[in-house]
GROMACS .gro file of N, CA and C in nm:
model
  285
    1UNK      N    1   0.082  -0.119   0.000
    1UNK     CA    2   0.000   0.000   0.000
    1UNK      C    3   0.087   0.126   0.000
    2UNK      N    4   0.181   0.177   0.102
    2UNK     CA    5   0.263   0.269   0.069
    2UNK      C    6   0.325   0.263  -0.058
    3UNK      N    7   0.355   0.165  -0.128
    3UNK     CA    8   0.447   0.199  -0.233
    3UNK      C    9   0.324   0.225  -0.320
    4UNK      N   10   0.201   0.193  -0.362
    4UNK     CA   11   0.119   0.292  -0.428
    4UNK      C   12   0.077   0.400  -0.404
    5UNK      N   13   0.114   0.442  -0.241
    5UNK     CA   14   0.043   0.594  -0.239
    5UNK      C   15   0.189   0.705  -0.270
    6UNK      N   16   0.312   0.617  -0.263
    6UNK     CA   17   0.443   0.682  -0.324
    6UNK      C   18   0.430   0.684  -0.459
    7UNK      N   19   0.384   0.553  -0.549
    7UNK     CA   20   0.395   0.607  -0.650
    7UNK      C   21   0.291   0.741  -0.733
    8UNK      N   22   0.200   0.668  -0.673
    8UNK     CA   23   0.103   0.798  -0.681
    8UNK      C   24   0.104   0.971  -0.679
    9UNK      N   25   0.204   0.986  -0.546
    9UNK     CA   26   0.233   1.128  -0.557
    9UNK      C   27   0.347   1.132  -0.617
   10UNK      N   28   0.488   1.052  -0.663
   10UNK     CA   29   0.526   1.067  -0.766
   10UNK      C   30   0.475   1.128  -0.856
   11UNK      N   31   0.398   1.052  -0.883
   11UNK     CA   32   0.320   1.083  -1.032
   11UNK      C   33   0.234   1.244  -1.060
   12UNK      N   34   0.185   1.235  -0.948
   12UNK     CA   35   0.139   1.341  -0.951
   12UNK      C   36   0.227   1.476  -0.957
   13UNK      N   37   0.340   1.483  -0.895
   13UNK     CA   38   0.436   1.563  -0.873
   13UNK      C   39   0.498   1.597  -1.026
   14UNK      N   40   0.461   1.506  -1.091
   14UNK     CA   41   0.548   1.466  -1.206
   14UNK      C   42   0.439   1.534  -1.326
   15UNK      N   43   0.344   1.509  -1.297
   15UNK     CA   44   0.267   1.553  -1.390
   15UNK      C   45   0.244   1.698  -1.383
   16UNK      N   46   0.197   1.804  -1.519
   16UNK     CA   47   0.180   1.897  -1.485
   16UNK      C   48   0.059   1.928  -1.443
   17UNK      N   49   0.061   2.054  -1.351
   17UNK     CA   50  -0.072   2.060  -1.202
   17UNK      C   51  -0.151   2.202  -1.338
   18UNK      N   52  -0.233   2.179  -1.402
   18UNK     CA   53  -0.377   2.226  -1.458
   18UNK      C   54  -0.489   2.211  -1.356
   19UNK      N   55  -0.585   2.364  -1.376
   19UNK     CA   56  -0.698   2.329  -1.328
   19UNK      C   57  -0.750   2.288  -1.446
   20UNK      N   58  -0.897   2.251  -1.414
   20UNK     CA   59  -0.993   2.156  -1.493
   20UNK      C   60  -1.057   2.292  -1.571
   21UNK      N   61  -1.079   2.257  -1.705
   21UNK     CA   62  -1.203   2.338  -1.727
   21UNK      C   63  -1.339   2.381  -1.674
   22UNK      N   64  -1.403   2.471  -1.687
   22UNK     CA   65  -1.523   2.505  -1.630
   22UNK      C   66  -1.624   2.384  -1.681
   23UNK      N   67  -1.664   2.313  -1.601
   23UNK     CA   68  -1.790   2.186  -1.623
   23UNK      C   69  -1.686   2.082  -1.640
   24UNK      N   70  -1.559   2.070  -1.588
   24UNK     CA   71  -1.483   1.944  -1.596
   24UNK      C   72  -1.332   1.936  -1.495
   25UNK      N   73  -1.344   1.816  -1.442
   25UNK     CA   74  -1.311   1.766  -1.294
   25UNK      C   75  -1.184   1.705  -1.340
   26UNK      N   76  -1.097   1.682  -1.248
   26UNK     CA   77  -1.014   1.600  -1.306
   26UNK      C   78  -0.975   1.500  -1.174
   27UNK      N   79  -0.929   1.374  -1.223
   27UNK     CA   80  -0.932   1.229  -1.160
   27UNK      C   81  -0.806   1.190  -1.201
   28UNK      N   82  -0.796   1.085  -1.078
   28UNK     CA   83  -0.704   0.988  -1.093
   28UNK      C   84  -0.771   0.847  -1.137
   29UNK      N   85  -0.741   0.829  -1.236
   29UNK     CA   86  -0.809   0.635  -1.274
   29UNK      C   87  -0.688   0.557  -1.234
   30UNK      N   88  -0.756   0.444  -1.156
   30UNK     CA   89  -0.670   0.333  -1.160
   30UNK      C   90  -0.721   0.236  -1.227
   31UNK      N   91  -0.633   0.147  -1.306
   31UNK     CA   92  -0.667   0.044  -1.359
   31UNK      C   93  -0.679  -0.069  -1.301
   32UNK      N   94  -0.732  -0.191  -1.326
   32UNK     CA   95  -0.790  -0.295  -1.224
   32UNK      C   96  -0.680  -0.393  -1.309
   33UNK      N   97  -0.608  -0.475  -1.208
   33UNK     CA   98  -0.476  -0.559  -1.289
   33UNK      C   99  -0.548  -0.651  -1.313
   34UNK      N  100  -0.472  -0.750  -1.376
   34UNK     CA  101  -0.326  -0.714  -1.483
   34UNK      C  102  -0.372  -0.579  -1.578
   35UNK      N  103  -0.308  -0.516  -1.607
   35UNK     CA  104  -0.306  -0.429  -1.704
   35UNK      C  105  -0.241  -0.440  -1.786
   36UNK      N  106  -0.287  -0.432  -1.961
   36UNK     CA  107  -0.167  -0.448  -2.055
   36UNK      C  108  -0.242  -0.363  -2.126
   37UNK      N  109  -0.161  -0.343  -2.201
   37UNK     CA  110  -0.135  -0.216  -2.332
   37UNK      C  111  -0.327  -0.211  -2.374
   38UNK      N  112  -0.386  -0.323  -2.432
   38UNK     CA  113  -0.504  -0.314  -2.454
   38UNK      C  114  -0.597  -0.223  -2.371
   39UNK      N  115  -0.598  -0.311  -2.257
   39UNK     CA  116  -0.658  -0.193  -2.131
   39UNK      C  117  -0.651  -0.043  -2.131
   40UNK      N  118  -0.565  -0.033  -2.146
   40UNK     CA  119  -0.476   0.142  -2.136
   40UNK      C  120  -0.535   0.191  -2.256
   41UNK      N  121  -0.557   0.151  -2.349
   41UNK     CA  122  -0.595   0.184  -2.487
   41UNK      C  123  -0.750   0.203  -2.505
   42UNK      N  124  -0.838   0.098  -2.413
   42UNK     CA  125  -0.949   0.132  -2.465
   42UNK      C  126  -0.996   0.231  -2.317
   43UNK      N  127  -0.915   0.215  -2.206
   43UNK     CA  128  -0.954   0.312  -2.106
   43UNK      C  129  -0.971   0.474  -2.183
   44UNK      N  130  -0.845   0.470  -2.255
   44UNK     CA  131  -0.809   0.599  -2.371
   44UNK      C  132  -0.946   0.622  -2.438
   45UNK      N  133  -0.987   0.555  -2.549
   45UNK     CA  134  -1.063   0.562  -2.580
   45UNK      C  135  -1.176   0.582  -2.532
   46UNK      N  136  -1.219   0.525  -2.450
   46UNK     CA  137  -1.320   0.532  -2.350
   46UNK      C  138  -1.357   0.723  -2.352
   47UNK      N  139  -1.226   0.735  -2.261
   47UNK     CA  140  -1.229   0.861  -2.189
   47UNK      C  141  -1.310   0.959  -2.305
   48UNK      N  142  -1.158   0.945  -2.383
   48UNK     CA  143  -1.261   1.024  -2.544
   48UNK      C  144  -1.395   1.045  -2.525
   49UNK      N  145  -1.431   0.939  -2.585
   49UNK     CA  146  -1.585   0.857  -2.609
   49UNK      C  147  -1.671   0.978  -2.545
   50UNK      N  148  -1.627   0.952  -2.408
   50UNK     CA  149  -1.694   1.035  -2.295
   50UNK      C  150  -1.714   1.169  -2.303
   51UNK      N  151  -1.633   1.245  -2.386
   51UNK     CA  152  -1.608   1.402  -2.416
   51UNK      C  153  -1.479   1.450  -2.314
   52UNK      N  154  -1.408   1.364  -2.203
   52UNK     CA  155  -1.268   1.381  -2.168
   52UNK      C  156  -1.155   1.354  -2.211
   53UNK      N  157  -1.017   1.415  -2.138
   53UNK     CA  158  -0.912   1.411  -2.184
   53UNK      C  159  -0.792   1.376  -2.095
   54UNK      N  160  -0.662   1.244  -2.163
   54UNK     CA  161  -0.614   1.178  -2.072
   54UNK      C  162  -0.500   1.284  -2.055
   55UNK      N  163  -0.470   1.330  -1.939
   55UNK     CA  164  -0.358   1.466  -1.902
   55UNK      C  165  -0.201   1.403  -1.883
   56UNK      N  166  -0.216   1.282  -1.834
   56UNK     CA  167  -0.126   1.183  -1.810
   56UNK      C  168  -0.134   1.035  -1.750
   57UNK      N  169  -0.025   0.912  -1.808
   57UNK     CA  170  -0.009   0.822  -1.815
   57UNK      C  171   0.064   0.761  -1.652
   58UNK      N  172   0.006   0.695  -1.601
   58UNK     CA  173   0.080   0.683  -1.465
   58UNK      C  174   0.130   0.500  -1.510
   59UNK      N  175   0.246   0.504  -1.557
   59UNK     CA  176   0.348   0.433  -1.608
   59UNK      C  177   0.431   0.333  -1.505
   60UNK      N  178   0.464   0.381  -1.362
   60UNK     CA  179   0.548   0.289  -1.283
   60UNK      C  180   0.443   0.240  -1.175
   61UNK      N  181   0.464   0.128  -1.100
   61UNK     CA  182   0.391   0.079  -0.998
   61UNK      C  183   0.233   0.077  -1.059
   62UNK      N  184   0.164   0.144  -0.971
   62UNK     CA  185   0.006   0.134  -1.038
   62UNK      C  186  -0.019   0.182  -1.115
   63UNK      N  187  -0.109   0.113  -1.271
   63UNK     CA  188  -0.133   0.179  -1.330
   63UNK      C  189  -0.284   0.240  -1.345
   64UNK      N  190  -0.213   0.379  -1.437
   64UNK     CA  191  -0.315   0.455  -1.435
   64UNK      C  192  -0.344   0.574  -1.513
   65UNK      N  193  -0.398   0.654  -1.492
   65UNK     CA  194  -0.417   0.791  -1.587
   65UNK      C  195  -0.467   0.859  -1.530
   66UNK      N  196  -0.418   1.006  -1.550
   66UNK     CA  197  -0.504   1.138  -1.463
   66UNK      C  198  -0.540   1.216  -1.602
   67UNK      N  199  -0.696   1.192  -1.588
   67UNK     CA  200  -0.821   1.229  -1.643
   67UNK      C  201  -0.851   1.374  -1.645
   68UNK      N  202  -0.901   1.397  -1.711
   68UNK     CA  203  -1.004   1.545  -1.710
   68UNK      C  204  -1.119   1.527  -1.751
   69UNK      N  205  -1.263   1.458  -1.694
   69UNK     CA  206  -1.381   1.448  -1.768
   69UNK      C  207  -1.488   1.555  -1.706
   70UNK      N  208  -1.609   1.585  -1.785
   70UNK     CA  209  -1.719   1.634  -1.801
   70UNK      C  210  -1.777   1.605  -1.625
   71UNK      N  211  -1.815   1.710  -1.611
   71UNK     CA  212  -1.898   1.636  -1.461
   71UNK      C  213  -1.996   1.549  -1.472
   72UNK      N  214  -2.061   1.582  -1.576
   72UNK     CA  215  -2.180   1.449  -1.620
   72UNK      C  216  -2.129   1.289  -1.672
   73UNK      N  217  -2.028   1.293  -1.698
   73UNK     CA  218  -1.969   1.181  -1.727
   73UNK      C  219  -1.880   1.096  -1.617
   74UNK      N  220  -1.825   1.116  -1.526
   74UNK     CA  221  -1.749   1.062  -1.392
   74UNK      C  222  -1.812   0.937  -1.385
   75UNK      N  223  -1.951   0.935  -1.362
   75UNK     CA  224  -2.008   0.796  -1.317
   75UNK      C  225  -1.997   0.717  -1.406
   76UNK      N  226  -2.003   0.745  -1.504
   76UNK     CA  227  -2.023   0.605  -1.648
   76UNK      C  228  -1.887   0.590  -1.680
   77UNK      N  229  -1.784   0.652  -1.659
   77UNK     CA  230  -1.603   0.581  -1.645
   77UNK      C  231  -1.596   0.532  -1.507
   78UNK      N  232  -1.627   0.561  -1.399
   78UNK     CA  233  -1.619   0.501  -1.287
   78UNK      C  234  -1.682   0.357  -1.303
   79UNK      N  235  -1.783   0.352  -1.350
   79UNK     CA  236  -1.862   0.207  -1.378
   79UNK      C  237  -1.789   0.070  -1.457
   80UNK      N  238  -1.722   0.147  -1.544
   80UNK     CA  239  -1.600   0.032  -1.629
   80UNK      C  240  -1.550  -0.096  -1.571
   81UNK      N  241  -1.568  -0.183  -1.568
   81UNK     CA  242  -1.499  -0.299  -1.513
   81UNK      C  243  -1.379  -0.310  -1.531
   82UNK      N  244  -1.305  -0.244  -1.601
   82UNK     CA  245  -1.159  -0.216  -1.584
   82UNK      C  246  -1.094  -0.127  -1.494
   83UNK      N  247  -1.165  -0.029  -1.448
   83UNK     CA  248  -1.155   0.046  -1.362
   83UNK      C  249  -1.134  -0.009  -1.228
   84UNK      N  250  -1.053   0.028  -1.173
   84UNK     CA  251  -1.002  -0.022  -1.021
   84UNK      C  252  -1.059   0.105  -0.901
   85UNK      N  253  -1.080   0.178  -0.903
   85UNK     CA  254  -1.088   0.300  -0.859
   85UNK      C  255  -1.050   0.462  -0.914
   86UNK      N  256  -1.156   0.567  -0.901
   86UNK     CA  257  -1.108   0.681  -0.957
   86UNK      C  258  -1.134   0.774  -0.769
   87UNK      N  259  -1.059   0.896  -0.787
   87UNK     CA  260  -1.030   0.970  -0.728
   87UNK      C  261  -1.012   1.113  -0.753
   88UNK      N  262  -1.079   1.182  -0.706
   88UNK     CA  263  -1.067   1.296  -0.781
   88UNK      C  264  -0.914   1.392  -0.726
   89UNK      N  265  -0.857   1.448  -0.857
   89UNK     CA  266  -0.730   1.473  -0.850
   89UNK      C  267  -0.732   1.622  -0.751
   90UNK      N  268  -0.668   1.619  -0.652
   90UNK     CA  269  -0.662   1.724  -0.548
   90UNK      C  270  -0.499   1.771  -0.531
   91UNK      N  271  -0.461   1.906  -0.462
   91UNK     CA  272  -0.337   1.994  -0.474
   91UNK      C  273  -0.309   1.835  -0.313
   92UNK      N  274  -0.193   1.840  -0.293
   92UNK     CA  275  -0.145   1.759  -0.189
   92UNK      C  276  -0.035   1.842  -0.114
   93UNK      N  277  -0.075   1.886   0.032
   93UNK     CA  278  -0.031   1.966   0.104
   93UNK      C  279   0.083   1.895   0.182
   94UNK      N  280   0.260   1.945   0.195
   94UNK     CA  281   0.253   1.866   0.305
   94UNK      C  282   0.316   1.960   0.407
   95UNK      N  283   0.287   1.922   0.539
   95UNK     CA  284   0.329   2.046   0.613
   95UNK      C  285   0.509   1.974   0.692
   0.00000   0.00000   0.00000
């Protein structure tokens, strides 16, 4: 568990910090393992599909993607059976 919530803010650290457009949220997707290239591809697609956009590829340890979708759309990518969990992407404080 720590080494996913390390890689996680890795990732996040790593990625560049955008706010969301007006009427659109942005998430962390995790993918539900095994994950291979297919998965990642139609998660991609998916997102599309949806009227969102993938901001970045979370490549080491868990995989995943930080999303930007529609507020009306969250639930019907959350629903995916490939989907492992989404989270909505927040600033991470540390004191």
């Amino acid at each position: 568990m720590r080494f996913y919530i390390l890689t996680l803010l890795v990732a996040l650290f790593s990625a560049v910090a955008m706010a969301a457009e007006s009427g659109y949220t942005d998430y962390i997707l995790a993918l539900r393992e095994p994950v291979d290239q297919k998965k990642v591809d139609k998660a991609k697609s998916d997102i599309e599909a949806e009227g969102g956009k993938v901001t970045y590829e979370i490549k080491t340890g868990m995989k995943g993607l930080i999303v930007s979708l529609p507020n009306d759309r969250v639930k019907a990518m959350a629903d995916k059976d490939y989907v492992d969990f989404m989270e909505q992407d927040k600033s991470v404080h540390i004191n």
